[in-house]
mmCIF file of N, CA and C in Angstrom:
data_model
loop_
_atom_site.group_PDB
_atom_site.id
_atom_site.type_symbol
_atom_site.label_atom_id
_atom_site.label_comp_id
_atom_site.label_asym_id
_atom_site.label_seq_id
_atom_site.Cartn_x
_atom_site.Cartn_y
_atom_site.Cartn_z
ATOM 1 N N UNK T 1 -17.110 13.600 65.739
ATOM 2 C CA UNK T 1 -17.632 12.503 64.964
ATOM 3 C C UNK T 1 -17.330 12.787 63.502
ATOM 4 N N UNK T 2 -16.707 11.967 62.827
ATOM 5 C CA UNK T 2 -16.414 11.865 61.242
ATOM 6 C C UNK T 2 -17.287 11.319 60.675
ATOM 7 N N UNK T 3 -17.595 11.576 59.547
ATOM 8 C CA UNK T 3 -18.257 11.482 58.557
ATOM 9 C C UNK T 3 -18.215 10.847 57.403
ATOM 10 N N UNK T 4 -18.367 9.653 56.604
ATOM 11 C CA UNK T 4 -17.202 9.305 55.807
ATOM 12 C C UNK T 4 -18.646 9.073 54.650
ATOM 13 N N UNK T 5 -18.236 9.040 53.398
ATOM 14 C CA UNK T 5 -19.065 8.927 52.395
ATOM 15 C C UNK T 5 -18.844 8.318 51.369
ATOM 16 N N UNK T 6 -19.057 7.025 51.027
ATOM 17 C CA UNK T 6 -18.607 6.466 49.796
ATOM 18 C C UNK T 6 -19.728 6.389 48.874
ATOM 19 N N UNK T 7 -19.683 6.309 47.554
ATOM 20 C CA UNK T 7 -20.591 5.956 46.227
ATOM 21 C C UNK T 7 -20.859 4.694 46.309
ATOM 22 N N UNK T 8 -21.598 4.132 45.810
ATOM 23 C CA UNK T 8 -21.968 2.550 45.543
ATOM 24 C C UNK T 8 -21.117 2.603 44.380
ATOM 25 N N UNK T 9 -21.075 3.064 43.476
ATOM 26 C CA UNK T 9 -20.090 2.620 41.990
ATOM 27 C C UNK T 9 -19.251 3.706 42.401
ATOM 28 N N UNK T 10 -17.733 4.237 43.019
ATOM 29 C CA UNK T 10 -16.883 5.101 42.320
ATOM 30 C C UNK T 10 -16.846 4.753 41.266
ATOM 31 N N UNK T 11 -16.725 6.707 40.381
ATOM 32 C CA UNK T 11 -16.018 6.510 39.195
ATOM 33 C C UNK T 11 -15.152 6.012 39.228
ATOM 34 N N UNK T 12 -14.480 5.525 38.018
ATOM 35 C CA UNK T 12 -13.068 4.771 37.514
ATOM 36 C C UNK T 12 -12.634 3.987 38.145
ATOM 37 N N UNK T 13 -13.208 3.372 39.317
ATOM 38 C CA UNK T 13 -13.240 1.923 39.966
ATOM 39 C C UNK T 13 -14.163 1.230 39.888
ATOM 40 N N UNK T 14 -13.941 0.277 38.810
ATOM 41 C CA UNK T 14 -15.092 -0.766 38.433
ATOM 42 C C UNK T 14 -14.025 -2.307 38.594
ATOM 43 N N UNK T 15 -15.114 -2.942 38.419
ATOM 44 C CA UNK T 15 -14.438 -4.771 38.478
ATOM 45 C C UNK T 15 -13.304 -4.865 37.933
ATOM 46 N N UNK T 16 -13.131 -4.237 36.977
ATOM 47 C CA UNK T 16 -11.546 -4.133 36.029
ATOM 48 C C UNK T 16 -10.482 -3.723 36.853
ATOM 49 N N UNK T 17 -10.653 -2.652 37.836
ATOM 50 C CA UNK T 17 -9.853 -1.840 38.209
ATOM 51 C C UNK T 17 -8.580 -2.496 39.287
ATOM 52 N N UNK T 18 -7.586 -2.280 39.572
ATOM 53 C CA UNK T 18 -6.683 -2.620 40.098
ATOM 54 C C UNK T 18 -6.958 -3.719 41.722
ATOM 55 N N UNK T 19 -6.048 -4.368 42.062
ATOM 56 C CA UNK T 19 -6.697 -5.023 43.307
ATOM 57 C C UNK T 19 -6.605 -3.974 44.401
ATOM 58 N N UNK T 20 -5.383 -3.220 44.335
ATOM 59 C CA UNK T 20 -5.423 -2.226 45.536
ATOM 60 C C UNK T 20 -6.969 -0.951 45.053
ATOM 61 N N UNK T 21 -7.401 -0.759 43.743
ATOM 62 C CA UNK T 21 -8.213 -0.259 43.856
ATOM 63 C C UNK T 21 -9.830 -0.701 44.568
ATOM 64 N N UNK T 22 -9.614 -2.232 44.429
ATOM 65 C CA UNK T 22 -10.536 -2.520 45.196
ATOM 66 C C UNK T 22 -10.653 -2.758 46.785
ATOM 67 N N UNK T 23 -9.479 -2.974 47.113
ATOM 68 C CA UNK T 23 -9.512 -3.036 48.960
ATOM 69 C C UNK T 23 -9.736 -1.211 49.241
ATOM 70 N N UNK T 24 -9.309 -0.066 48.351
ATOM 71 C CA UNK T 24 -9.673 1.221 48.688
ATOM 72 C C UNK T 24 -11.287 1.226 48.899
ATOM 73 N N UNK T 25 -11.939 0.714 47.892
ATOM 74 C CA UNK T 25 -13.219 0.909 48.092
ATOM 75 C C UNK T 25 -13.831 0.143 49.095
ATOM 76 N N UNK T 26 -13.478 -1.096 48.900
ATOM 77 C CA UNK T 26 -14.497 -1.614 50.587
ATOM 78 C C UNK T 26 -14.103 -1.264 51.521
ATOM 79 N N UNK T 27 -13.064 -0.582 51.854
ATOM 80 C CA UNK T 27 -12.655 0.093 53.688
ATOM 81 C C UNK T 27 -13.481 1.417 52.952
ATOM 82 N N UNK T 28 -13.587 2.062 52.119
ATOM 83 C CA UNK T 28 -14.607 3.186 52.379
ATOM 84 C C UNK T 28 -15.857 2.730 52.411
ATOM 85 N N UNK T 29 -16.469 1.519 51.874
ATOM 86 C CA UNK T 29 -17.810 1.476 52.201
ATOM 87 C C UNK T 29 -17.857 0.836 53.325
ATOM 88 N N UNK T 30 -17.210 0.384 54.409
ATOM 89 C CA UNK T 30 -17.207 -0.135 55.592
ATOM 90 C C UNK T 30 -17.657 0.867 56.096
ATOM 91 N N UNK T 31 -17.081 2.624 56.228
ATOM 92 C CA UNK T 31 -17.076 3.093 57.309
ATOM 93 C C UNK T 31 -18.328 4.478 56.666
ATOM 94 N N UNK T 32 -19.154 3.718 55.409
ATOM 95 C CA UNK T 32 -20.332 4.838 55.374
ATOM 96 C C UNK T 32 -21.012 5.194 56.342
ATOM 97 N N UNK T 33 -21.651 6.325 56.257
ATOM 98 C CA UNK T 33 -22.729 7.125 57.360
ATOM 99 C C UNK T 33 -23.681 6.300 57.458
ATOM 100 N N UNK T 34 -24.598 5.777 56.371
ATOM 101 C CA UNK T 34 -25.679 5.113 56.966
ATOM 102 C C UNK T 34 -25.410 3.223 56.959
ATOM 103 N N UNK T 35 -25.337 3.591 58.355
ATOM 104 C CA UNK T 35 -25.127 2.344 58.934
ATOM 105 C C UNK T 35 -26.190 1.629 59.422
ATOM 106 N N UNK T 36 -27.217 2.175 59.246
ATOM 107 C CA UNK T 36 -28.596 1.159 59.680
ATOM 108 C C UNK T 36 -29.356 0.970 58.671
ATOM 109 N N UNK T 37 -28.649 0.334 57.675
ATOM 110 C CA UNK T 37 -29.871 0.117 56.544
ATOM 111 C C UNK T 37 -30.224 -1.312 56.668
ATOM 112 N N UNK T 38 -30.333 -2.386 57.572
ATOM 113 C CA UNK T 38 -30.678 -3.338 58.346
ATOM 114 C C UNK T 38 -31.996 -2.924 59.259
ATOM 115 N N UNK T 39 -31.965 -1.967 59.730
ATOM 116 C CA UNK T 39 -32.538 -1.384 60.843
ATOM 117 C C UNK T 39 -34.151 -2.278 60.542
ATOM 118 N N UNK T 40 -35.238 -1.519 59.413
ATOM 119 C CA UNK T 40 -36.609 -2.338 59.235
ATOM 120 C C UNK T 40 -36.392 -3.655 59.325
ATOM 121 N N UNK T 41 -35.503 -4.441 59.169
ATOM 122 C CA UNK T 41 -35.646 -5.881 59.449
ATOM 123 C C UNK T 41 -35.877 -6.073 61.015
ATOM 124 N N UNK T 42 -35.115 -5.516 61.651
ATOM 125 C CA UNK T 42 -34.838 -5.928 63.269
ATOM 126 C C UNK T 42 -35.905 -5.308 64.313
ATOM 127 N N UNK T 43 -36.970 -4.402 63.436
ATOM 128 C CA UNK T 43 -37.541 -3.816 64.261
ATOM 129 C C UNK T 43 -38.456 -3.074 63.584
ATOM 130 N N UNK T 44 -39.901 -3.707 64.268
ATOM 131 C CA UNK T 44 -41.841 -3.601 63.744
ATOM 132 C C UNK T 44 -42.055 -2.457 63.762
ATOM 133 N N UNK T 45 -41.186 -1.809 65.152
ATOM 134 C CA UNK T 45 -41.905 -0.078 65.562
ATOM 135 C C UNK T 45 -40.986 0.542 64.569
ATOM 136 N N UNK T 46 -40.696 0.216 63.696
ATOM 137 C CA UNK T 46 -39.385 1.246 62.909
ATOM 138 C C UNK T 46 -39.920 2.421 62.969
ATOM 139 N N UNK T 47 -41.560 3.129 62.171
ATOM 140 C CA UNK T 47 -41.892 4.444 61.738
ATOM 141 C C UNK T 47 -41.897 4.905 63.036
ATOM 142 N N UNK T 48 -42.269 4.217 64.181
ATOM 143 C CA UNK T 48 -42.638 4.413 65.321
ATOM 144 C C UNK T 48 -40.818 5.172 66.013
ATOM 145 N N UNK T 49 -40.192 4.322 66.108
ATOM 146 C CA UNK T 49 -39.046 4.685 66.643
ATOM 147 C C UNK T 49 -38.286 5.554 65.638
ATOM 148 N N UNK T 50 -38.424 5.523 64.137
ATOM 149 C CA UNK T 50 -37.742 6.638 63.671
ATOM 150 C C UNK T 50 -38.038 8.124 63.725
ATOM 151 N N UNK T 51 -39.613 8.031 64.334
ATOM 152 C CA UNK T 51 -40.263 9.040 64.662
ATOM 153 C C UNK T 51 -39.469 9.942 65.533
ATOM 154 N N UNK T 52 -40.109 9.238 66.765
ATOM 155 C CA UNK T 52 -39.016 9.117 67.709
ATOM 156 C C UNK T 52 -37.431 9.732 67.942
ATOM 157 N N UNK T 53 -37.107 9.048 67.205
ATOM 158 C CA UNK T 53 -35.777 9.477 66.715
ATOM 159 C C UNK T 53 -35.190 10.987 66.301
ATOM 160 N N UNK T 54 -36.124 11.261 65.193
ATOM 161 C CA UNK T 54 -36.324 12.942 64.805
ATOM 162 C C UNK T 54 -36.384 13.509 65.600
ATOM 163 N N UNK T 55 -37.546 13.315 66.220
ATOM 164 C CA UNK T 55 -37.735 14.482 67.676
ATOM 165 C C UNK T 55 -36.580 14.527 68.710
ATOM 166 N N UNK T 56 -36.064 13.543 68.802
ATOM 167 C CA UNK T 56 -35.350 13.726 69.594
ATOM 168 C C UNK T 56 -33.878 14.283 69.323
ATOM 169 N N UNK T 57 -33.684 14.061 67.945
ATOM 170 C CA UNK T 57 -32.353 14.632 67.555
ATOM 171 C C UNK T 57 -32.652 16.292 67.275
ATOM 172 N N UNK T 58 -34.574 16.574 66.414
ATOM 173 C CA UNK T 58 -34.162 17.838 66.403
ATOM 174 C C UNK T 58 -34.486 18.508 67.943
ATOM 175 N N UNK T 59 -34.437 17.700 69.098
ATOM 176 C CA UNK T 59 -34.599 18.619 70.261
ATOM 177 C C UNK T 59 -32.839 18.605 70.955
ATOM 178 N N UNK T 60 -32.212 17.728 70.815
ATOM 179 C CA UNK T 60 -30.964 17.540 71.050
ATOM 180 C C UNK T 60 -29.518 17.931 70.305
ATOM 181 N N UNK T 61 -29.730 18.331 68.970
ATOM 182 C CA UNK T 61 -28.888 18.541 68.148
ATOM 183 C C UNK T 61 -27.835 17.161 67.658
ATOM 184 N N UNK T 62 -26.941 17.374 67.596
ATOM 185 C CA UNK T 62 -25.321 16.489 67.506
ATOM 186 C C UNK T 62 -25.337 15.484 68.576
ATOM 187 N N UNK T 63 -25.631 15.909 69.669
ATOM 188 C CA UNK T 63 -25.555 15.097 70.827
ATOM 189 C C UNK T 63 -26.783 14.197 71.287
ATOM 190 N N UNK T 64 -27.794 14.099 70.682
ATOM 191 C CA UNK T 64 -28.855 13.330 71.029
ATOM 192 C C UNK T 64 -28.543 11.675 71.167
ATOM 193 N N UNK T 65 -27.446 10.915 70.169
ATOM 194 C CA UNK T 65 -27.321 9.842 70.503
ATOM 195 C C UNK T 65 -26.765 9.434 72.019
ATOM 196 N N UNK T 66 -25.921 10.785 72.412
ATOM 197 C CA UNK T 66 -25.014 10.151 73.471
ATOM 198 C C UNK T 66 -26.154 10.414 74.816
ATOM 199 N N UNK T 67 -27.174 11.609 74.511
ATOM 200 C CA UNK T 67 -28.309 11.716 75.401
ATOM 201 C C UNK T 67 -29.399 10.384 75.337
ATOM 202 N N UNK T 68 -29.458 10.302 74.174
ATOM 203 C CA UNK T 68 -30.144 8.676 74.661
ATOM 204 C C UNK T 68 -29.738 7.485 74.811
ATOM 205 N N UNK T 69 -28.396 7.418 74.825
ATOM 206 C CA UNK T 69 -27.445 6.337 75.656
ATOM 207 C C UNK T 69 -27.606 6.631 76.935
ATOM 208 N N UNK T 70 -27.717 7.664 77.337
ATOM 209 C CA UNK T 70 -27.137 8.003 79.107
ATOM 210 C C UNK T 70 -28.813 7.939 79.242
ATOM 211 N N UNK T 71 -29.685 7.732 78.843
ATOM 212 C CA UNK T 71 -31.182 7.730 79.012
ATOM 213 C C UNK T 71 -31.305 5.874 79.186
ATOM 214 N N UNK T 72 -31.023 5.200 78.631
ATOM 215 C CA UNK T 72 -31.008 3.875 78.124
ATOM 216 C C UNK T 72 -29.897 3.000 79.122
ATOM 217 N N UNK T 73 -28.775 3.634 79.556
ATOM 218 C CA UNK T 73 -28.323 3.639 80.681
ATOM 219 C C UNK T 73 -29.210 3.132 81.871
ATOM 220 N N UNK T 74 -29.615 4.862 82.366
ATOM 221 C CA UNK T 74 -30.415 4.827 83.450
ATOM 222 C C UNK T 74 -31.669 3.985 83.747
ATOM 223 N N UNK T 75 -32.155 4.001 82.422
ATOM 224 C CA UNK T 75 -33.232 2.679 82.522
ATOM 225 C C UNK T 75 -33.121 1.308 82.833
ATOM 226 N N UNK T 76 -31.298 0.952 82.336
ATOM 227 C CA UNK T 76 -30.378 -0.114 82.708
ATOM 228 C C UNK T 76 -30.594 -0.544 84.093
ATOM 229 N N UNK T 77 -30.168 0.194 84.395
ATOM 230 C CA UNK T 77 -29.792 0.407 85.968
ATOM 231 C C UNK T 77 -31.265 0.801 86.728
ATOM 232 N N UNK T 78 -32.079 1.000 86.386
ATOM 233 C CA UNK T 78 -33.298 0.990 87.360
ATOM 234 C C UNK T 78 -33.978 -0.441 87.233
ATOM 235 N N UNK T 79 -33.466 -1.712 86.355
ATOM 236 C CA UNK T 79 -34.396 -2.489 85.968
ATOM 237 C C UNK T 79 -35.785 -2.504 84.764
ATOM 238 N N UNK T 80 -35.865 -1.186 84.381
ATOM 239 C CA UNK T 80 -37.000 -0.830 83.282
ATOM 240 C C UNK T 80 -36.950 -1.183 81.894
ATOM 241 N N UNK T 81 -36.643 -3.054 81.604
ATOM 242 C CA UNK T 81 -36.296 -3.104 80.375
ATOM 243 C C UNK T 81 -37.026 -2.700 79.693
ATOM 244 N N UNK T 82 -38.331 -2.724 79.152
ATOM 245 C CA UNK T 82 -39.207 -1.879 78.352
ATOM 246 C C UNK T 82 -38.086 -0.509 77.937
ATOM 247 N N UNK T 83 -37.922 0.089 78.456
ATOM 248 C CA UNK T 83 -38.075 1.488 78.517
ATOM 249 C C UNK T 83 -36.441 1.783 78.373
ATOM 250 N N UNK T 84 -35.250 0.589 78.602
ATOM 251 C CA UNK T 84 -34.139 0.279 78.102
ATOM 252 C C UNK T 84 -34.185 0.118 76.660
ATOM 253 N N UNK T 85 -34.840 -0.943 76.004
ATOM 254 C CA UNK T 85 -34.841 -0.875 74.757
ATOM 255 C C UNK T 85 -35.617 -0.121 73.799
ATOM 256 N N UNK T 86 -36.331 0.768 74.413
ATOM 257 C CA UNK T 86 -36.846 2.013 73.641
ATOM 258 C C UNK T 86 -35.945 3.194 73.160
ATOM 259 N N UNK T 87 -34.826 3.218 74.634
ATOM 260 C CA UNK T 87 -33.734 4.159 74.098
ATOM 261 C C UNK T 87 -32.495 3.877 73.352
ATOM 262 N N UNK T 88 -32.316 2.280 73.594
ATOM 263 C CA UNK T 88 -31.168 1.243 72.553
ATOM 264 C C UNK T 88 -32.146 1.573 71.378
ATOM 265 N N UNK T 89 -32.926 1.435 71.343
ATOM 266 C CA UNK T 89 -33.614 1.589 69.815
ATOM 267 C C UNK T 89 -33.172 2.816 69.319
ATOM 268 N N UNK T 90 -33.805 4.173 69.908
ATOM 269 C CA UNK T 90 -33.418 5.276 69.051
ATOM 270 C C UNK T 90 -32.113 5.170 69.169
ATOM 271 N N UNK T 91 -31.393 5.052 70.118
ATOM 272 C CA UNK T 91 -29.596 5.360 69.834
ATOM 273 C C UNK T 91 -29.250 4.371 69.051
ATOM 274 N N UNK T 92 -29.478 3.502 68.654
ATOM 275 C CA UNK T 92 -28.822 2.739 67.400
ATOM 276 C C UNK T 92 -29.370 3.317 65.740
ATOM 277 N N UNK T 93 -30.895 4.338 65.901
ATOM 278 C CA UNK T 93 -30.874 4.905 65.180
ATOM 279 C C UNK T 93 -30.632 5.798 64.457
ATOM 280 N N UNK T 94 -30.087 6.844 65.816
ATOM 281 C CA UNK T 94 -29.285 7.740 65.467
ATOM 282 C C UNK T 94 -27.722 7.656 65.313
ATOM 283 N N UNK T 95 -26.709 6.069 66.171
ATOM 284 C CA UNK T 95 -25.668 6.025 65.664
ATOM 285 C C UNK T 95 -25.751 4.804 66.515
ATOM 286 N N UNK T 96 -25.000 3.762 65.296
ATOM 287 C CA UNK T 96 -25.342 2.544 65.791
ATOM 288 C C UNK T 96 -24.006 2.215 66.763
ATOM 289 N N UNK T 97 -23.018 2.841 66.426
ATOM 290 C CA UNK T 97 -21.793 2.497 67.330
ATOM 291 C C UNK T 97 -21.891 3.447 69.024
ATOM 292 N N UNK T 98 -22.519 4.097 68.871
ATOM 293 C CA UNK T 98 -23.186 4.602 70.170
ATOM 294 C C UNK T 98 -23.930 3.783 70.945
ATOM 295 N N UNK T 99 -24.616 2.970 70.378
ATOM 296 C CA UNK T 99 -25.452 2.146 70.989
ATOM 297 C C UNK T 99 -24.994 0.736 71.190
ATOM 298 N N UNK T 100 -24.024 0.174 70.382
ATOM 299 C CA UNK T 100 -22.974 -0.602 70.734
ATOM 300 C C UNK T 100 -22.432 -0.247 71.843
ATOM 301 N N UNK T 101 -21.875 0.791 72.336
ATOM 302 C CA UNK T 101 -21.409 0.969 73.223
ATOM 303 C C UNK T 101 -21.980 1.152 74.558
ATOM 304 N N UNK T 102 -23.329 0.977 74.702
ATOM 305 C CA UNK T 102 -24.612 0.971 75.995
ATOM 306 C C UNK T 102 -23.776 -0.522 76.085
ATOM 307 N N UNK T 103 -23.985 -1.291 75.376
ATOM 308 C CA UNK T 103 -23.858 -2.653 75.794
ATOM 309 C C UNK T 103 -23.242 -3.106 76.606
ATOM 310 N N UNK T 104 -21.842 -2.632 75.580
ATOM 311 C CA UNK T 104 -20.369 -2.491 76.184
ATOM 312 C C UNK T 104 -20.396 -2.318 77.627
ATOM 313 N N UNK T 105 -21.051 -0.723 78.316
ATOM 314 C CA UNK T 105 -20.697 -0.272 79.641
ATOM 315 C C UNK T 105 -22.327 -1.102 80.661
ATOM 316 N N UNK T 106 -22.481 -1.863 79.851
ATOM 317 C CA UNK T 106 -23.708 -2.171 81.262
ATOM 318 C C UNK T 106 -23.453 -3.624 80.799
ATOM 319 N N UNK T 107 -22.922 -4.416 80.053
ATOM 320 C CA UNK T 107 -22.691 -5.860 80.315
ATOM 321 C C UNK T 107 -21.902 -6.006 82.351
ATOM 322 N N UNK T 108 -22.363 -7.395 82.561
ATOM 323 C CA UNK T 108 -21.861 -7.580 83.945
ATOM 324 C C UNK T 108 -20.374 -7.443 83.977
ATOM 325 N N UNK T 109 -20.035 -7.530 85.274
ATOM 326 C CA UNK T 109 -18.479 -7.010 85.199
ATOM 327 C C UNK T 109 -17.647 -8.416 85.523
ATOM 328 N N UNK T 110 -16.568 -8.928 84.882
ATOM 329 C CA UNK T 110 -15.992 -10.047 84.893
ATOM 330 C C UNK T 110 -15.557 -10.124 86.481
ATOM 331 N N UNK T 111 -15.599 -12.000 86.431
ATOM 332 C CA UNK T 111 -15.582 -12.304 87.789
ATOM 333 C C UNK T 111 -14.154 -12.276 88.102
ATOM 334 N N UNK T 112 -12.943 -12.401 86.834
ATOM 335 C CA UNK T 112 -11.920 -12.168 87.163
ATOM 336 C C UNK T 112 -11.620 -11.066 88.124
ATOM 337 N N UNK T 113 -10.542 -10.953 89.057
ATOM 338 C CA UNK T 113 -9.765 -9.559 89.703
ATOM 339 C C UNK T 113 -8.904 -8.971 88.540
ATOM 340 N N UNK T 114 -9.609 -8.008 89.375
ATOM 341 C CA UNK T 114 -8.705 -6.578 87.936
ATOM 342 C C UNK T 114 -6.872 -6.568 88.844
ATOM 343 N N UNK T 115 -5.981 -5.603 88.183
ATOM 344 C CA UNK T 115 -5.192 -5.561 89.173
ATOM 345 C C UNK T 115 -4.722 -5.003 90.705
ATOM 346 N N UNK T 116 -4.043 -5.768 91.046
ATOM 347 C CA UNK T 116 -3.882 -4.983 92.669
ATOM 348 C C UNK T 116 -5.095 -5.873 93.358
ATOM 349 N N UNK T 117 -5.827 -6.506 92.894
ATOM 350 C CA UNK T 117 -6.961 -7.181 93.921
ATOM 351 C C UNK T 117 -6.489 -8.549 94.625
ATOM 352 N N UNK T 118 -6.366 -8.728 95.794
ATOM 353 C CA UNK T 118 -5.740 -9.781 96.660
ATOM 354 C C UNK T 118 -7.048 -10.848 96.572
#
């Protein structure tokens, strides 16, 4: 996992500054680290789930988002929405493109045939 870090003002790129200096800066602030600064809008339990969140990253290390995807998963798949979006919650808190990606693998599967299917 990369890490990417932009300033709100780089130095020596201000409004003046070149046009290619400005498409440099918004693809770096596209791909900043904190990507949930939306997050208190979308959600009441925030202290509650950022709580949450801590504990679970400092019991998991690096890998806690992809442990509470495969948690959020399984809840998928048992029917336990409650308890589905408790773990979409922390994994979008700990990485929101992680939790994008729950979606991704448990949306239904198209009615199209894949290939080779008669």
């Amino acid at each position: 996992m990369s890490i990417h870090f932009a300033a709100a003002k780089p130095a020596g790129l201000t409004a003046t500054s070149s046009p290619g200096a400005k498409i440099l800066v918004a693809r770096a602030q596209k791909r900043v680290a904190n990507d949930n600064a939306d997050f208190a809008e979308r959600s009441q339990n925030n202290d509650r789930v950022m709580r949450a969140a801590l504990r679970h990253f400092a019991t998991h290390g690096m890998g806690a988002a992809k442990v509470a995807r495969e948690q959020a998963e399984k809840a998928f798949f048992k029917g336990d929405r409650d308890t589905y979006d408790w773990w979409v919650d922390i994994t979008r808190t700990l990485d929101r493109r992680v939790a994008a990606s729950v979606s991704g693998q448990t949306e239904p599967l198209s009615s199209t045939p894949g290939p080779g299917a008669r």
